[in-house]
Amino acid sequence: MTSKKVIELFYDVVSPYSWLGFEVMCRYRHVWNIDLKLRPAFLGGVMQGAGNKPPGMVPNKYLYMTKDLNRLSEYFGVPLQEPSDPFEAMFKKGSLSAMRFVAAVQEREKGGDEQVERVSRELWRRIWSEDKDITEPASLSEAAMKAGLSDSEIEEVLKLSNSKEIKDKLKSTTQCALDHGAFGFPFLVCHVNGKPEVFFGSDRFELMAHCIGEKWLGPQPDQSTAKL
């Protein structure tokens, strides 16, 4: 078997499209010959650094996005439900504390990224399915508890998330995304034949599969293979 192709996934739990991309890549890590690297980063920093505007700030884009997410939720099999006040959730509250928390989970996890995957998913579930907060320590703790972390682990992660080390780590990962040309999330960097191929969004998987020499089986590959 040829060596696994490294794919870096830059994401932020404030982004619903990132959730779609995240779930697809987590499903395909066992289907394609890839080594998936989760790269929790700060979308606000990428938007500012790239001079981009969130779709929610453009009225027609926002109207399209609300309809689009309903369709995508069914197609991808991800329980997306718009928050009651999306502007407050995405822009007033934001995700800086949440992404520092995820970065702290990643920093202390050894030998894999199962905790990072589960905590990220629970945070997405809170903001984009259950209309709950992801900024307060109690909210982060509840998500981590549902993800299987113990009380002592959660306490350690909360403390670590406020450290200079983690703040710098998140800044560094965000800058790395910008250095690759990111202007939004999800942002994927596929390392093919010694050079990076980058893809933006949750609708480029068929093209990405072609570029890395894999087969796209739809957003739910287990269902696709069951039909074959």
C-alpha positions as a LaTeX table, in Angstrom:
\begin{tabular}{lrrr}
\hline
Residue & $x$ (\AA) & $y$ (\AA) & $z$ (\AA) \\
\hline
Met1 & 0.00 & 0.00 & 0.00 \\
Thr2 & 1.28 & 3.46 & $-0.82$ \\
Ser3 & 1.97 & 5.82 & 2.06 \\
Lys4 & $-1.01$ & 7.73 & 3.40 \\
Lys5 & $-1.67$ & 11.19 & 2.00 \\
Val6 & $-1.69$ & 13.85 & 4.70 \\
Ile7 & $-4.78$ & 16.08 & 4.74 \\
Glu8 & $-4.99$ & 19.02 & 7.13 \\
Leu9 & $-8.48$ & 20.25 & 8.02 \\
Phe10 & $-8.64$ & 23.81 & 9.35 \\
Tyr11 & $-11.96$ & 24.50 & 11.05 \\
Asp12 & $-13.87$ & 26.54 & 13.63 \\
Val13 & $-17.03$ & 25.36 & 15.43 \\
Val14 & $-18.76$ & 28.70 & 14.75 \\
Ser15 & $-18.95$ & 27.68 & 11.07 \\
Pro16 & $-21.80$ & 25.32 & 10.04 \\
Tyr17 & $-20.08$ & 24.53 & 6.75 \\
Ser18 & $-17.03$ & 23.48 & 8.77 \\
Trp19 & $-19.21$ & 20.95 & 10.60 \\
Leu20 & $-20.23$ & 19.42 & 7.28 \\
Gly21 & $-16.63$ & 19.26 & 6.09 \\
Phe22 & $-15.48$ & 17.86 & 9.43 \\
Glu23 & $-18.00$ & 15.02 & 9.47 \\
Val24 & $-17.25$ & 14.06 & 5.86 \\
Met25 & $-13.51$ & 13.94 & 6.48 \\
Cys26 & $-13.95$ & 11.98 & 9.70 \\
Arg27 & $-16.05$ & 9.45 & 7.76 \\
Tyr28 & $-13.52$ & 9.21 & 4.93 \\
Arg29 & $-10.45$ & 8.80 & 7.13 \\
His30 & $-11.37$ & 5.08 & 7.22 \\
Val31 & $-12.34$ & 4.90 & 3.53 \\
Trp32 & $-9.50$ & 6.73 & 1.78 \\
Asn33 & $-5.78$ & 6.11 & 2.23 \\
Ile34 & $-5.28$ & 9.34 & 4.17 \\
Asp35 & $-3.80$ & 10.64 & 7.40 \\
Leu36 & $-6.27$ & 13.30 & 8.58 \\
Lys37 & $-4.82$ & 16.07 & 10.74 \\
Leu38 & $-7.38$ & 18.17 & 12.61 \\
Arg39 & $-6.35$ & 21.83 & 12.80 \\
Pro40 & $-8.68$ & 23.78 & 15.11 \\
Ala41 & $-8.19$ & 27.49 & 14.30 \\
Phe42 & $-9.96$ & 30.84 & 14.71 \\
Leu43 & $-12.20$ & 31.81 & 11.80 \\
Gly44 & $-12.44$ & 35.44 & 12.95 \\
Gly45 & $-8.67$ & 35.77 & 12.60 \\
Val46 & $-8.71$ & 34.26 & 9.12 \\
Met47 & $-11.54$ & 36.53 & 7.94 \\
Gln48 & $-9.73$ & 39.59 & 9.26 \\
Gly49 & $-6.35$ & 38.50 & 7.95 \\
Ala50 & $-7.74$ & 37.74 & 4.48 \\
Gly51 & $-9.97$ & 40.84 & 4.36 \\
Asn52 & $-13.06$ & 38.68 & 3.85 \\
Lys53 & $-16.69$ & 39.27 & 4.89 \\
Pro54 & $-18.80$ & 36.55 & 6.58 \\
Pro55 & $-21.77$ & 35.45 & 4.41 \\
Gly56 & $-24.08$ & 36.46 & 7.26 \\
Met57 & $-23.07$ & 40.10 & 6.75 \\
Val58 & $-24.37$ & 40.15 & 3.16 \\
Pro59 & $-28.22$ & 40.08 & 3.19 \\
Asn60 & $-28.77$ & 38.00 & 0.05 \\
Lys61 & $-26.02$ & 35.56 & 1.02 \\
Tyr62 & $-27.55$ & 35.18 & 4.47 \\
Leu63 & $-31.01$ & 34.42 & 3.03 \\
Tyr64 & $-29.47$ & 31.85 & 0.71 \\
Met65 & $-27.39$ & 30.32 & 3.50 \\
Thr66 & $-30.42$ & 29.67 & 5.75 \\
Lys67 & $-32.18$ & 27.71 & 2.98 \\
Asp68 & $-28.97$ & 26.03 & 1.89 \\
Leu69 & $-28.16$ & 24.72 & 5.36 \\
Asn70 & $-31.56$ & 23.01 & 5.62 \\
Arg71 & $-30.91$ & 21.13 & 2.39 \\
Leu72 & $-27.33$ & 20.32 & 3.33 \\
Ser73 & $-28.33$ & 19.00 & 6.74 \\
Glu74 & $-30.41$ & 16.24 & 5.14 \\
Tyr75 & $-27.91$ & 15.53 & 2.36 \\
Phe76 & $-24.89$ & 15.25 & 4.68 \\
Gly77 & $-26.73$ & 13.57 & 7.55 \\
Val78 & $-25.68$ & 16.28 & 10.02 \\
Pro79 & $-28.34$ & 17.72 & 12.40 \\
Leu80 & $-27.94$ & 21.40 & 11.52 \\
Gln81 & $-30.47$ & 23.76 & 13.06 \\
Glu82 & $-29.97$ & 27.51 & 12.86 \\
Pro83 & $-29.63$ & 29.29 & 16.24 \\
Ser84 & $-32.54$ & 31.52 & 17.28 \\
Asp85 & $-30.23$ & 34.54 & 17.01 \\
Pro86 & $-27.47$ & 33.64 & 14.50 \\
Phe87 & $-25.97$ & 37.14 & 14.57 \\
Glu88 & $-25.46$ & 36.99 & 18.32 \\
Ala89 & $-24.15$ & 33.42 & 18.24 \\
Met90 & $-21.70$ & 33.95 & 15.38 \\
Phe91 & $-20.61$ & 37.57 & 15.70 \\
Lys92 & $-21.39$ & 38.94 & 19.17 \\
Lys93 & $-20.39$ & 35.85 & 21.14 \\
Gly94 & $-18.12$ & 34.24 & 18.57 \\
Ser95 & $-15.92$ & 31.23 & 19.14 \\
Leu96 & $-12.55$ & 32.41 & 20.48 \\
Ser97 & $-12.96$ & 30.80 & 23.91 \\
Ala98 & $-14.38$ & 27.62 & 22.33 \\
Met99 & $-11.48$ & 27.25 & 19.90 \\
Arg100 & $-8.93$ & 27.90 & 22.65 \\
Phe101 & $-10.67$ & 25.14 & 24.58 \\
Val102 & $-10.42$ & 22.75 & 21.59 \\
Ala103 & $-6.76$ & 23.72 & 21.10 \\
Ala104 & $-6.15$ & 22.92 & 24.78 \\
Val105 & $-7.83$ & 19.50 & 24.40 \\
Gln106 & $-5.54$ & 18.82 & 21.45 \\
Glu107 & $-2.44$ & 20.00 & 23.31 \\
Arg108 & $-2.92$ & 17.57 & 26.20 \\
Glu109 & $-4.20$ & 14.59 & 24.18 \\
Lys110 & $-1.49$ & 12.07 & 23.38 \\
Gly111 & $-1.56$ & 9.43 & 20.67 \\
Gly112 & $-4.47$ & 10.45 & 18.48 \\
Asp113 & $-7.26$ & 12.99 & 18.23 \\
Glu114 & $-10.37$ & 11.14 & 19.48 \\
Gln115 & $-11.01$ & 13.69 & 22.23 \\
Val116 & $-10.51$ & 16.61 & 19.83 \\
Glu117 & $-12.97$ & 15.05 & 17.40 \\
Arg118 & $-15.60$ & 14.37 & 20.08 \\
Val119 & $-15.28$ & 17.75 & 21.84 \\
Ser120 & $-15.44$ & 19.62 & 18.52 \\
Arg121 & $-18.57$ & 17.68 & 17.55 \\
Glu122 & $-20.28$ & 18.42 & 20.88 \\
Leu123 & $-19.53$ & 22.15 & 20.54 \\
Trp124 & $-20.99$ & 22.17 & 17.01 \\
Arg125 & $-24.00$ & 20.30 & 18.34 \\
Arg126 & $-24.53$ & 22.96 & 21.01 \\
Ile127 & $-24.40$ & 26.01 & 18.74 \\
Trp128 & $-25.72$ & 24.54 & 15.46 \\
Ser129 & $-28.25$ & 21.97 & 16.67 \\
Glu130 & $-29.36$ & 22.78 & 20.22 \\
Asp131 & $-29.17$ & 26.61 & 20.18 \\
Lys132 & $-26.91$ & 26.66 & 23.25 \\
Asp133 & $-23.98$ & 28.78 & 24.36 \\
Ile134 & $-20.35$ & 27.81 & 23.59 \\
Thr135 & $-18.56$ & 30.70 & 25.28 \\
Glu136 & $-18.99$ & 30.21 & 29.05 \\
Pro137 & $-16.79$ & 27.79 & 31.05 \\
Ala138 & $-19.90$ & 25.87 & 32.15 \\
Ser139 & $-20.94$ & 25.44 & 28.50 \\
Leu140 & $-17.50$ & 24.22 & 27.48 \\
Ser141 & $-17.44$ & 21.86 & 30.47 \\
Glu142 & $-20.81$ & 20.38 & 29.54 \\
Ala143 & $-19.68$ & 19.75 & 25.96 \\
Ala144 & $-16.47$ & 18.12 & 27.18 \\
Met145 & $-18.38$ & 15.97 & 29.67 \\
Lys146 & $-20.66$ & 14.72 & 26.87 \\
Ala147 & $-17.52$ & 14.02 & 24.84 \\
Gly148 & $-16.31$ & 11.70 & 27.59 \\
Leu149 & $-13.74$ & 13.80 & 29.45 \\
Ser150 & $-13.51$ & 13.38 & 33.22 \\
Asp151 & $-14.02$ & 16.23 & 35.71 \\
Ser152 & $-10.29$ & 16.45 & 36.36 \\
Glu153 & $-9.50$ & 16.49 & 32.62 \\
Ile154 & $-12.06$ & 19.26 & 32.04 \\
Glu155 & $-10.61$ & 21.33 & 34.88 \\
Glu156 & $-7.14$ & 20.91 & 33.41 \\
Val157 & $-8.29$ & 21.86 & 29.90 \\
Leu158 & $-10.15$ & 24.95 & 31.13 \\
Lys159 & $-7.05$ & 26.16 & 32.94 \\
Leu160 & $-4.80$ & 25.39 & 29.97 \\
Ser161 & $-7.15$ & 27.16 & 27.52 \\
Asn162 & $-6.44$ & 30.49 & 29.22 \\
Ser163 & $-2.67$ & 30.07 & 29.09 \\
Lys164 & $-0.35$ & 32.04 & 26.82 \\
Glu165 & 0.83 & 28.73 & 25.36 \\
Ile166 & $-2.64$ & 27.88 & 24.01 \\
Lys167 & $-3.43$ & 31.42 & 22.90 \\
Asp168 & $-0.18$ & 31.38 & 20.89 \\
Lys169 & $-0.92$ & 27.88 & 19.55 \\
Leu170 & $-4.31$ & 28.99 & 18.21 \\
Lys171 & $-2.79$ & 32.12 & 16.68 \\
Ser172 & $-0.07$ & 30.02 & 15.05 \\
Thr173 & $-2.55$ & 27.53 & 13.54 \\
Thr174 & $-4.72$ & 30.39 & 12.29 \\
Gln175 & $-1.68$ & 32.04 & 10.71 \\
Cys176 & $-0.71$ & 28.72 & 9.13 \\
Ala177 & $-4.12$ & 28.61 & 7.43 \\
Leu178 & $-3.61$ & 32.17 & 6.17 \\
Asp179 & $-0.14$ & 31.27 & 4.90 \\
His180 & $-1.73$ & 28.50 & 2.83 \\
Gly181 & $-4.13$ & 31.07 & 1.35 \\
Ala182 & $-7.21$ & 30.56 & 3.54 \\
Phe183 & $-10.02$ & 33.12 & 3.41 \\
Gly184 & $-12.68$ & 31.06 & 5.22 \\
Phe185 & $-13.43$ & 27.60 & 6.66 \\
Pro186 & $-13.52$ & 24.70 & 6.20 \\
Phe187 & $-10.12$ & 24.84 & 4.54 \\
Leu188 & $-8.33$ & 21.66 & 3.51 \\
Val189 & $-4.66$ & 21.29 & 2.63 \\
Cys190 & $-3.85$ & 18.03 & 0.83 \\
His191 & $-0.16$ & 17.17 & 0.63 \\
Val192 & 0.24 & 15.43 & $-2.72$ \\
Asn193 & 3.63 & 14.54 & $-4.22$ \\
Gly194 & 5.43 & 16.95 & $-1.94$ \\
Lys195 & 3.24 & 19.97 & $-2.67$ \\
Pro196 & 0.06 & 21.33 & $-1.07$ \\
Glu197 & $-3.26$ & 21.33 & $-2.91$ \\
Val198 & $-5.82$ & 23.52 & $-1.13$ \\
Phe199 & $-9.62$ & 23.33 & $-1.15$ \\
Phe200 & $-12.17$ & 25.67 & 0.42 \\
Gly201 & $-15.69$ & 24.79 & 1.50 \\
Ser202 & $-17.80$ & 21.67 & 1.98 \\
Asp203 & $-18.61$ & 21.17 & $-1.72$ \\
Arg204 & $-15.20$ & 20.34 & $-3.20$ \\
Phe205 & $-14.83$ & 16.73 & $-2.09$ \\
Glu206 & $-15.39$ & 15.20 & $-5.52$ \\
Leu207 & $-12.67$ & 17.39 & $-7.01$ \\
Met208 & $-10.40$ & 16.77 & $-4.03$ \\
Ala209 & $-10.82$ & 13.00 & $-4.40$ \\
His210 & $-9.83$ & 13.28 & $-8.06$ \\
Cys211 & $-6.71$ & 15.27 & $-7.17$ \\
Ile212 & $-5.53$ & 12.82 & $-4.51$ \\
Gly213 & $-6.38$ & 9.69 & $-6.49$ \\
Glu214 & $-9.32$ & 8.51 & $-4.40$ \\
Lys215 & $-12.99$ & 7.76 & $-5.16$ \\
Trp216 & $-15.82$ & 10.02 & $-3.93$ \\
Leu217 & $-18.74$ & 7.96 & $-2.65$ \\
Gly218 & $-20.96$ & 10.83 & $-1.52$ \\
Pro219 & $-21.13$ & 12.52 & 1.87 \\
Gln220 & $-22.18$ & 9.30 & 3.63 \\
Pro221 & $-19.82$ & 6.64 & 2.21 \\
Asp222 & $-21.12$ & 3.86 & 4.48 \\
Gln223 & $-24.59$ & 4.23 & 2.91 \\
Ser224 & $-23.08$ & 4.38 & $-0.59$ \\
Thr225 & $-21.09$ & 1.16 & $-0.16$ \\
Ala226 & $-24.13$ & $-0.57$ & 1.35 \\
Lys227 & $-26.05$ & 0.13 & $-1.89$ \\
Leu228 & $-23.32$ & $-1.25$ & $-4.17$ \\
\hline
\end{tabular}
